[in-house]
C-alpha positions as a Python dict, from the first residue, in 0.01 Angstrom:
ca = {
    (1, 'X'): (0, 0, 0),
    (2, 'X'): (-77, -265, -328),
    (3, 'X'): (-443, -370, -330),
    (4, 'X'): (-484, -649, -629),
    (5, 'X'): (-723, -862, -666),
    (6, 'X'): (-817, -1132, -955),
    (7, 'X'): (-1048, -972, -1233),
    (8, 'X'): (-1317, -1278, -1193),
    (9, 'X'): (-1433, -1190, -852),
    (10, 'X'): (-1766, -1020, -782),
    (11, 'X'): (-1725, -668, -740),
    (12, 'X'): (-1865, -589, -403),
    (13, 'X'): (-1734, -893, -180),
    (14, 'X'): (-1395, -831, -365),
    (15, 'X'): (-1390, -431, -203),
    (16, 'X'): (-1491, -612, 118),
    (17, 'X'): (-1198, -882, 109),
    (18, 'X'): (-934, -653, 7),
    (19, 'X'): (-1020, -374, 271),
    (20, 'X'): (-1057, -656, 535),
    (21, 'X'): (-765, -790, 418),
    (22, 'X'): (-547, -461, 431),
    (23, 'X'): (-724, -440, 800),
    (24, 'X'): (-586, -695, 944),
    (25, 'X'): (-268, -697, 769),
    (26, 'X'): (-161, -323, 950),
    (27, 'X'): (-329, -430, 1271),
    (28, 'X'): (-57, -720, 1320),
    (29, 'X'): (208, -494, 1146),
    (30, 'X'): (283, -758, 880),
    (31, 'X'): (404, -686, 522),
    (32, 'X'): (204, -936, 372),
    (33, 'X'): (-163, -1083, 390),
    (34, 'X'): (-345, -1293, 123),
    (35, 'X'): (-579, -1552, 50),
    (36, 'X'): (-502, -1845, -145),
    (37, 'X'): (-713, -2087, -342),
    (38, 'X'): (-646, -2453, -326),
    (39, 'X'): (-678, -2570, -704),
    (40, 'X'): (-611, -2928, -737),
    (41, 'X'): (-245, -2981, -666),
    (42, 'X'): (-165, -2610, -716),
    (43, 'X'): (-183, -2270, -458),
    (44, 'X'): (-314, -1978, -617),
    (45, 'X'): (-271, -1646, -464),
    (46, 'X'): (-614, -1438, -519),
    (47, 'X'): (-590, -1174, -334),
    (48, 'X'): (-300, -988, -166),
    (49, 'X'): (-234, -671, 48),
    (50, 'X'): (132, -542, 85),
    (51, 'X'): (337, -304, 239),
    (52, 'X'): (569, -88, 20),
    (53, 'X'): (888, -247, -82),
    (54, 'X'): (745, -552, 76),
    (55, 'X'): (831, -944, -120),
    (56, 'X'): (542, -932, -406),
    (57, 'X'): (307, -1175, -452),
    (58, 'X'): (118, -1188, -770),
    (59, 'X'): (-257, -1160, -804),
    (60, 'X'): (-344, -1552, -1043),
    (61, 'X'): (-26, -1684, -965),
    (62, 'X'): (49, -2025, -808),
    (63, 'X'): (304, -2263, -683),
    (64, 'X'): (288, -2655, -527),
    (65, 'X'): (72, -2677, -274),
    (66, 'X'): (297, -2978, -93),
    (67, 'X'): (560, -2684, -115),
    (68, 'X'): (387, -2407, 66),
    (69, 'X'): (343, -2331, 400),
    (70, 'X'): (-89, -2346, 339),
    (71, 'X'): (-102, -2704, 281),
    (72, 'X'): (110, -2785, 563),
    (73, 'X'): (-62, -2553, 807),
    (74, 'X'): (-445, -2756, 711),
    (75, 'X'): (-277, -3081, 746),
    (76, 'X'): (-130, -3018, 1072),
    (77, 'X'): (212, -3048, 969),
    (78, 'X'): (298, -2594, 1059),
    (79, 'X'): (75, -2474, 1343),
    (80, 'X'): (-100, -2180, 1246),
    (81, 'X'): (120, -1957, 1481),
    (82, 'X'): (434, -1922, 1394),
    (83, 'X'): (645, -1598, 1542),
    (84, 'X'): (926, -1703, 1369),
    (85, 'X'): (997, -1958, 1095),
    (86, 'X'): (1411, -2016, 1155),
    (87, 'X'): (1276, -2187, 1486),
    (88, 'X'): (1093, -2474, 1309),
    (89, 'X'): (1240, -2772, 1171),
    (90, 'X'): (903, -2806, 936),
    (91, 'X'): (911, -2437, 840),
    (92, 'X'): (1336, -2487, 738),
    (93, 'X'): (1246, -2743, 503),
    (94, 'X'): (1064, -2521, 298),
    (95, 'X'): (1324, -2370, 53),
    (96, 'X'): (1096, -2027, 84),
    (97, 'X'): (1150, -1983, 418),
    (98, 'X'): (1533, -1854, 362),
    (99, 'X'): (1477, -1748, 13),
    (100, 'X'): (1181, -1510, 138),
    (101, 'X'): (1318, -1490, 436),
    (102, 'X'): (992, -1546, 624),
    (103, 'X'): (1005, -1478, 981),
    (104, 'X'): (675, -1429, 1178),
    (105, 'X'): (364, -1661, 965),
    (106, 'X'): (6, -1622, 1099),
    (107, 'X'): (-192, -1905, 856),
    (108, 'X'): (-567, -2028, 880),
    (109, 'X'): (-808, -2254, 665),
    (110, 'X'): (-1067, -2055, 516),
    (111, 'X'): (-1388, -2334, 553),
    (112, 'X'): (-1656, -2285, 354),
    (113, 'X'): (-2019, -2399, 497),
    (114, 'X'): (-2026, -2746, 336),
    (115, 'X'): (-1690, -2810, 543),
    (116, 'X'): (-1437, -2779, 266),
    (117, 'X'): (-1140, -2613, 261),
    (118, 'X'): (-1117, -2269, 0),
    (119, 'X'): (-750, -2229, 115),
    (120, 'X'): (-589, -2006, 376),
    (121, 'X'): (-582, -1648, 456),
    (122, 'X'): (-190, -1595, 541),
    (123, 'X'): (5, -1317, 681),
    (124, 'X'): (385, -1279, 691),
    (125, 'X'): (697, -1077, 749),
    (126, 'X'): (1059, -1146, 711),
    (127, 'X'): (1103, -1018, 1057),
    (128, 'X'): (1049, -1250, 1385),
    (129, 'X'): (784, -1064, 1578),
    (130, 'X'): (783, -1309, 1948),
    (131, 'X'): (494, -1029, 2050),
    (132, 'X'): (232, -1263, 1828),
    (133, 'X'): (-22, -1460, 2063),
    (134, 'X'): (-344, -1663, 2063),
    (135, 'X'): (-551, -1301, 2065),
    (136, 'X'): (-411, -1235, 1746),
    (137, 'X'): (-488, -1608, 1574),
    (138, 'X'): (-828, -1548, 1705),
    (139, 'X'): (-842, -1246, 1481),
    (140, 'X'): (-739, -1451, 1163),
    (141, 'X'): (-1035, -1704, 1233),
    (142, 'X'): (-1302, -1396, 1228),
    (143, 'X'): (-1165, -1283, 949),
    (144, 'X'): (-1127, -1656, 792),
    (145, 'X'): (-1481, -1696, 832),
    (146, 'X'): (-1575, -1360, 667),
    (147, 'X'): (-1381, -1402, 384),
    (148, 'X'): (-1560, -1749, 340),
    (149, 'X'): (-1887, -1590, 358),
    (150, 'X'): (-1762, -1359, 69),
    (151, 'X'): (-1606, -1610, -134),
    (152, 'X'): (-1903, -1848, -126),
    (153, 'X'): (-2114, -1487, -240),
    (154, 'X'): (-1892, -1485, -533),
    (155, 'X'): (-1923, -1824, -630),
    (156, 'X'): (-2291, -1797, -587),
    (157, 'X'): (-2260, -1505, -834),
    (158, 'X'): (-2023, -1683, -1088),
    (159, 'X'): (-2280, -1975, -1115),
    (160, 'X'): (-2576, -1708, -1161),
    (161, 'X'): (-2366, -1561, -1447),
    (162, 'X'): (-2266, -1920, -1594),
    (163, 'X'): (-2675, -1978, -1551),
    (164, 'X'): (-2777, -1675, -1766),
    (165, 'X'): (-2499, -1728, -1996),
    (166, 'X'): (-2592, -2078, -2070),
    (167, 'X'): (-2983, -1965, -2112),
    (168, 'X'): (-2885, -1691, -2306),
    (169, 'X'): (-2638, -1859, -2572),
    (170, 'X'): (-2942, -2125, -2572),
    (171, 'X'): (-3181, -1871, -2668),
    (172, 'X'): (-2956, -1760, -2952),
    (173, 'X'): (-2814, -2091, -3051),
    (174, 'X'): (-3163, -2231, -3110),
    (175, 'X'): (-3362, -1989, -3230),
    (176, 'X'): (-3596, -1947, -2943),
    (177, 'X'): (-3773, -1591, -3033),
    (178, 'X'): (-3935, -1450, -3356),
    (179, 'X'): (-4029, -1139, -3455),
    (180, 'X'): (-4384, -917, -3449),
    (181, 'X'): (-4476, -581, -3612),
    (182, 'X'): (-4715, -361, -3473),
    (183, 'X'): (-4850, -111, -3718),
    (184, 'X'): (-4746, 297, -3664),
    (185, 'X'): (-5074, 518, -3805),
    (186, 'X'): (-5063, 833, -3996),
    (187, 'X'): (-5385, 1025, -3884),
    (188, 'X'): (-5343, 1277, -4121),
    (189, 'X'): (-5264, 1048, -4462),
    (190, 'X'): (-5500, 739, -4304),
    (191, 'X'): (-5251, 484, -4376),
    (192, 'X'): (-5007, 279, -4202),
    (193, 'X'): (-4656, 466, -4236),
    (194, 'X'): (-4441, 190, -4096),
    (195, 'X'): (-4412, -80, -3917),
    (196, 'X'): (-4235, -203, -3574),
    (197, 'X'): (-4048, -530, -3500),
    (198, 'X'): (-4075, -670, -3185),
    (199, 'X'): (-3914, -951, -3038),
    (200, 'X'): (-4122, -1220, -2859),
    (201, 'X'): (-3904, -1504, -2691),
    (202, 'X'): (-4048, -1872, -2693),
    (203, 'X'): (-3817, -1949, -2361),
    (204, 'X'): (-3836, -2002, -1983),
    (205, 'X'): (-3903, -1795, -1808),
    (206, 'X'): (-4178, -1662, -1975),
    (207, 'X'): (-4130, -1282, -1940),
    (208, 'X'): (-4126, -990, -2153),
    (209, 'X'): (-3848, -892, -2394),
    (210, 'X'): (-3696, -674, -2220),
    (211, 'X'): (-3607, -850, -1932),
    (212, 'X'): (-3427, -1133, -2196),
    (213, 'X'): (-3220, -777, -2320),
    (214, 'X'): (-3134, -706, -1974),
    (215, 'X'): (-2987, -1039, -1836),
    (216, 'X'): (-2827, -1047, -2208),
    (217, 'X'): (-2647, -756, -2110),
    (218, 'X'): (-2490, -880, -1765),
    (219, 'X'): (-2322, -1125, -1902),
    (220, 'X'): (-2204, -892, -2243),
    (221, 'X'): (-2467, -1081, -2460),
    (222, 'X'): (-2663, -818, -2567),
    (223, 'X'): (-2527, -696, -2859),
    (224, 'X'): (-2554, -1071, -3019),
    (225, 'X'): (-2909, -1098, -2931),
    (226, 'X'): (-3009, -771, -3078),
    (227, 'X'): (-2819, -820, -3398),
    (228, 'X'): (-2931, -1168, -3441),
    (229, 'X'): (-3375, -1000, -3342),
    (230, 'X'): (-3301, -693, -3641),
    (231, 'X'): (-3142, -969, -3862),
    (232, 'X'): (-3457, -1178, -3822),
    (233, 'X'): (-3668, -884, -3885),
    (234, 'X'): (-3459, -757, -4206),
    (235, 'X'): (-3585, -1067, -4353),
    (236, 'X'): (-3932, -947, -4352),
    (237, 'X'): (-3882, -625, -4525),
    (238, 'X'): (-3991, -797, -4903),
    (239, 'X'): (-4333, -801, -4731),
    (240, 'X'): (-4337, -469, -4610),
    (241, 'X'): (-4573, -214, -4834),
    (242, 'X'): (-4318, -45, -5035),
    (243, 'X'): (-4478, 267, -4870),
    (244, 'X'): (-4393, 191, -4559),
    (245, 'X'): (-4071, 157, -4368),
    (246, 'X'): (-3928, -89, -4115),
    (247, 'X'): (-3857, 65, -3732),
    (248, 'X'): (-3582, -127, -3560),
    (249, 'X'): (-3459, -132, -3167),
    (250, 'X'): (-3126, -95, -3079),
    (251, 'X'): (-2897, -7, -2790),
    (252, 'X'): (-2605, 300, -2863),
    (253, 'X'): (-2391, -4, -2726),
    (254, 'X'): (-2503, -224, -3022),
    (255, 'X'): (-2506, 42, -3283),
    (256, 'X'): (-2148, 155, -3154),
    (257, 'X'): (-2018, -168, -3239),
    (258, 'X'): (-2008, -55, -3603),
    (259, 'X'): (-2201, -378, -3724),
    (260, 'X'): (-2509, -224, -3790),
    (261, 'X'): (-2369, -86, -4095),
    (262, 'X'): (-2236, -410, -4216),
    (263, 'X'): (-2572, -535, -4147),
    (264, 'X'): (-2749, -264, -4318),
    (265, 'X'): (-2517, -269, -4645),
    (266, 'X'): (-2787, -458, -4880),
    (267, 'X'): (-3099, -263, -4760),
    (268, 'X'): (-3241, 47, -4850),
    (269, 'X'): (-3191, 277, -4625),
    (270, 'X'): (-3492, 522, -4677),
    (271, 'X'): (-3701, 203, -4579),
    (272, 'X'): (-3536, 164, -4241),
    (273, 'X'): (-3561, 341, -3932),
    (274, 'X'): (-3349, 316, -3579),
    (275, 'X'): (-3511, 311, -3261),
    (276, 'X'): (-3202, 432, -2978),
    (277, 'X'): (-3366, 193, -2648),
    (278, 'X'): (-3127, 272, -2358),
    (279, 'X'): (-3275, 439, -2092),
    (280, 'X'): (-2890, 547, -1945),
    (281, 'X'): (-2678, 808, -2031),
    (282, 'X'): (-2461, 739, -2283),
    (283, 'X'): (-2124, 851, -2225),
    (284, 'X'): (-1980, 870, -2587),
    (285, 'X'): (-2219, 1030, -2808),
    (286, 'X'): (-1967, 1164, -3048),
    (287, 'X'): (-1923, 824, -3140),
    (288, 'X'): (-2268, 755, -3131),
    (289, 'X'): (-2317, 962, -3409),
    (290, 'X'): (-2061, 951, -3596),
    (291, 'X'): (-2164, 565, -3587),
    (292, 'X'): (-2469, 679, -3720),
    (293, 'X'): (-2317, 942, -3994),
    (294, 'X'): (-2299, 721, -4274),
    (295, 'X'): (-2634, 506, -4222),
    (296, 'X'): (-2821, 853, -4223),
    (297, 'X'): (-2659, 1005, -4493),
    (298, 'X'): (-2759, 658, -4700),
    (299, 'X'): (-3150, 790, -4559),
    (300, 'X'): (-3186, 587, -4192),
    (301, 'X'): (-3453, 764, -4025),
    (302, 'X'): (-3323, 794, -3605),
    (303, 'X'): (-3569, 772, -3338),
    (304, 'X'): (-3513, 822, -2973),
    (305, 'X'): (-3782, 610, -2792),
    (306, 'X'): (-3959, 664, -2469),
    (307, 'X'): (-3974, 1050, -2464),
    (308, 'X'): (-4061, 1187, -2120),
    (309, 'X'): (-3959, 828, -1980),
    (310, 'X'): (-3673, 1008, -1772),
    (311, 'X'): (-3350, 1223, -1836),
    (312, 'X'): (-3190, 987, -2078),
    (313, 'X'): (-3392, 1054, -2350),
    (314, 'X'): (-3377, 1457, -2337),
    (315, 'X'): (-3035, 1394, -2337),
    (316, 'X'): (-3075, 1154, -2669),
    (317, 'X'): (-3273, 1413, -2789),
    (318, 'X'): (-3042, 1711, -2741),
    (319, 'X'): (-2730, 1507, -2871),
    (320, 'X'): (-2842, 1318, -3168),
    (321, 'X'): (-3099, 1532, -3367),
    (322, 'X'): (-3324, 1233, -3450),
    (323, 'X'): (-3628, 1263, -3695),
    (324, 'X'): (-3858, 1092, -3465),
    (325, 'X'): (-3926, 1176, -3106),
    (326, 'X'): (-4157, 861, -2990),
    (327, 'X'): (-4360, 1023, -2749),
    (328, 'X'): (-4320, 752, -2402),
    (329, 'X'): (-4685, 569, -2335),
    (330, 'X'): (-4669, 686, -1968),
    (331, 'X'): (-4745, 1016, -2098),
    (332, 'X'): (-5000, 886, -2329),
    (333, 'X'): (-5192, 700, -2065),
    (334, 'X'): (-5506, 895, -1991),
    (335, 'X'): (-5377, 1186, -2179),
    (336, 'X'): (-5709, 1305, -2231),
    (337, 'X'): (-5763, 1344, -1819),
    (338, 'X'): (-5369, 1464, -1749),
    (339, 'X'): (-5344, 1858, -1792),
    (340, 'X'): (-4940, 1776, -1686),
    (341, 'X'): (-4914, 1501, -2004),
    (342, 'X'): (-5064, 1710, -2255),
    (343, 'X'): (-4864, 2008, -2155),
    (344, 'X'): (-4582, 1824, -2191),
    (345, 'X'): (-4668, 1651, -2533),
    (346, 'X'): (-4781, 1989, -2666),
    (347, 'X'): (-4402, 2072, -2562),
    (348, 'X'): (-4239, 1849, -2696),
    (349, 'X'): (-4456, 1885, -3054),
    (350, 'X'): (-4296, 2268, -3035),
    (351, 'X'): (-3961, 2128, -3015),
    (352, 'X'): (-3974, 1860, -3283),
    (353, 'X'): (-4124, 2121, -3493),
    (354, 'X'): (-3843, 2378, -3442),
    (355, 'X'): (-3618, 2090, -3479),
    (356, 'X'): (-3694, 1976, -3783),
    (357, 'X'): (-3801, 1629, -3593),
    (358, 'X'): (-4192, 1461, -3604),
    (359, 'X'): (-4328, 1376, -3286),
    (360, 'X'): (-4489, 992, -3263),
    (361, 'X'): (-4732, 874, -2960),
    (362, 'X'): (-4713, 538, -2835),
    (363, 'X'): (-4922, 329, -2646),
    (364, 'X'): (-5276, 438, -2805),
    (365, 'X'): (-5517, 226, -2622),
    (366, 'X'): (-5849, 471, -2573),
    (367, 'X'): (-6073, 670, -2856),
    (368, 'X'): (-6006, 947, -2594),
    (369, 'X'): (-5671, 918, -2614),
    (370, 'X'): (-5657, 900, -2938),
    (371, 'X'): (-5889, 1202, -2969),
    (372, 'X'): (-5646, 1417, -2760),
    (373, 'X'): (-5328, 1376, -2977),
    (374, 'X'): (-5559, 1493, -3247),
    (375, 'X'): (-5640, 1762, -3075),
    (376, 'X'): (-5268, 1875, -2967),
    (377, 'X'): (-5158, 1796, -3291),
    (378, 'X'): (-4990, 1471, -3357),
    (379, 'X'): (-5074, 1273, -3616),
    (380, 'X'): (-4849, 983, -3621),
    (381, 'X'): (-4914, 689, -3319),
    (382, 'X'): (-4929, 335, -3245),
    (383, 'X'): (-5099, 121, -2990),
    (384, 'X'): (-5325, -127, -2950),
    (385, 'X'): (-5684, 68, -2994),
    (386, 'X'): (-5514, 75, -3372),
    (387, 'X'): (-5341, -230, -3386),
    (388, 'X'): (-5173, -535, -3179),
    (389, 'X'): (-4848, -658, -3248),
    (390, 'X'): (-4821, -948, -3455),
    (391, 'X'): (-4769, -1125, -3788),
    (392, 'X'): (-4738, -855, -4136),
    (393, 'X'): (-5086, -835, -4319),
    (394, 'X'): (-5036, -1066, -4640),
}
């Protein structure tokens, strides 16, 4: 058995299509089933379920439409039953029908809701098979009308996708999002030991940032639009205390790219630092760091944000050695009432010490909470009870 299927389709109706689509095809014993498109004057074949050694049919490929058996089955001109071709003047003017040979042909329109016609779901074989009745058309309707259910889910999907795209390349295209710095406090030196960027979008929907990094990523914008927020941010550096340093998001997909380095080449290093984002497991991380080698050998500082957030970032932890373990501001929250959060902080301050890493809290909002980190230990946070994100102090 072949299963193909044409690499634009949505994932999950495609796996529904093709397994129908085999279904059918071994219930009627046929070699071959598909479902064409009708594309202006042309048939193209987009999915397609053989036998072995059966005649193949290519997945994108098309032919005439006035020269196919599909058009002449909507228009009336084939009947949708055919047990076997050699018997029907229409069917023997088809050169296919003795090249092929085709012998039995079950064809029906595939209608979509609004009444047009998506094409045909076919099955063939180059043997005669006089057994083939009404039952068995009646089976190629159902299955018609699934597959147009499916087909109009995919469309749905491709317009979603050409939606996001389109607000996404806008966003970029135009500028539509600046940056703001939110201050990170040293307790123990009491002064401000770097500084954040964060993106802010000026775009509808109004929503946080990252919901604008996750639709960037469905549709493989995201790497653009986080280059093009650190980019914007880089230019702020000049106004950056000189003894401070610049902390910058990105994904292991963007900094795998290689083009933070490229990015990077005319800054100081020592005055940068790397925030790793993803939440998922990433499944090259010998690669992520050897993306990272160079950068923080030139002095990057690494940071692996939202500690305690889930297993990701253990994993981040483990694999990358960063310098900075940002402590995640669900474990922050009421610290100062949660035995379980500051057992776990107080943990994680053990490691990073051991390690050779410094352990940052975010999300500071309370003088209690505030009071508690003290008290276990770390000295470097940010959050709002010490400072909002916005423009750089002049």
């Amino acid at each position: 058995m072949a299963l193909r299927l044409d690499e634009n389709s949505a994932a999950s109706a495609e796996r529904a299509l093709l397994e129908a689509l085999h279904a059918i095809r071994a219930h009627l014993g046929m070699e071959v089933a598909f479902i064409s498109e009708f594309d202006n004057d042309r048939r193209v074949f987009r999915y397609v379920d053989e036998e072995q050694g059966a005649p193949r049919l290519e997945v994108g490929a098309s032919d005439p439409r006035e020269a196919s058996y599909c058009q002449r089955v909507v228009d009336g001109r084939l009947p949708e039953l055919i047990p076997d071709a050699a018997q029907n003047r229409e069917a023997l003017s088809l050169p296919g029908t003795r090249e092929m040979p085709i012998g039995a042909h079950l064809s029906v329109p595939i209608r979509l809701r609004d009444g047009s016609v998506y094409g045909t779901l076919c099955c063939f074989d180059r043997q005669a098979d006089e057994t083939l009745n009404e039952r068995d058309l009646g089976m190629m309707r159902v299955f018609a009308d699934f597959a147009a259910r499916q087909l109009e889910r995919q469309r749905e999907h491709k317009q979603r996708q050409q939606a996001v795209e389109e607000r996404i390349r806008d966003v970029l295209d135009q500028r539509r999002f600046h940056v703001v710095f939110q201050p990170l406090h040293d307790l123990a030196g009491q002064h401000i030991a770097g500084y954040e960027a964060l993106t802010r979008f000026a775009a509808e929907p109004a929503r946080g940032p990252d919901k604008w990094f996750e639709e960037a990523a469905t549709v493989g914008l995201r790497e653009e639009l986080e280059l093009a927020a650190i980019e914007l941010a880089l230019a702020s550096l000049p106004d950056i205390p000189a003894t401070a340093y610049l902390s910058l998001n990105a994904s292991p997909a963007t900094i795998l790219s290689g083009r933070l380095d490229d990015m990077f080449e005319s800054y100081p290093l020592d005055r940068l630092m790397l925030e790793v984002t993803e939440h998922d497991v990433v499944e090259d991380y010998a690669g992520l760091s050897e993306s990272l080698a160079s950068m923080r050998a030139r002095g990057l500082r690494l940071a692996i944000d939202d500690a305690g957030a889930g297993y990701a970032s253990f994993r981040h932890i483990l694999r990358l050695a960063p310098d900075v373990i940002k402590l995640d501001r669900s474990l922050t929250h009421e610290i100062d009432r949660r035995d379980e959060s500051r057992a776990l902080a107080a943990a994680l301050l053990g490691f990073a010490s051991q390690t050779g890493s410094r352990l940052m809290a975010e999300g500071v909002e309370t003088q209690e909470e505030l009071a508690t980190l003290r008290e276990i230990g770390i000295c470097t946070v940010q959050g709002y009870l010490l400072g909002r994100p916005g423009p750089l102090p002049s």
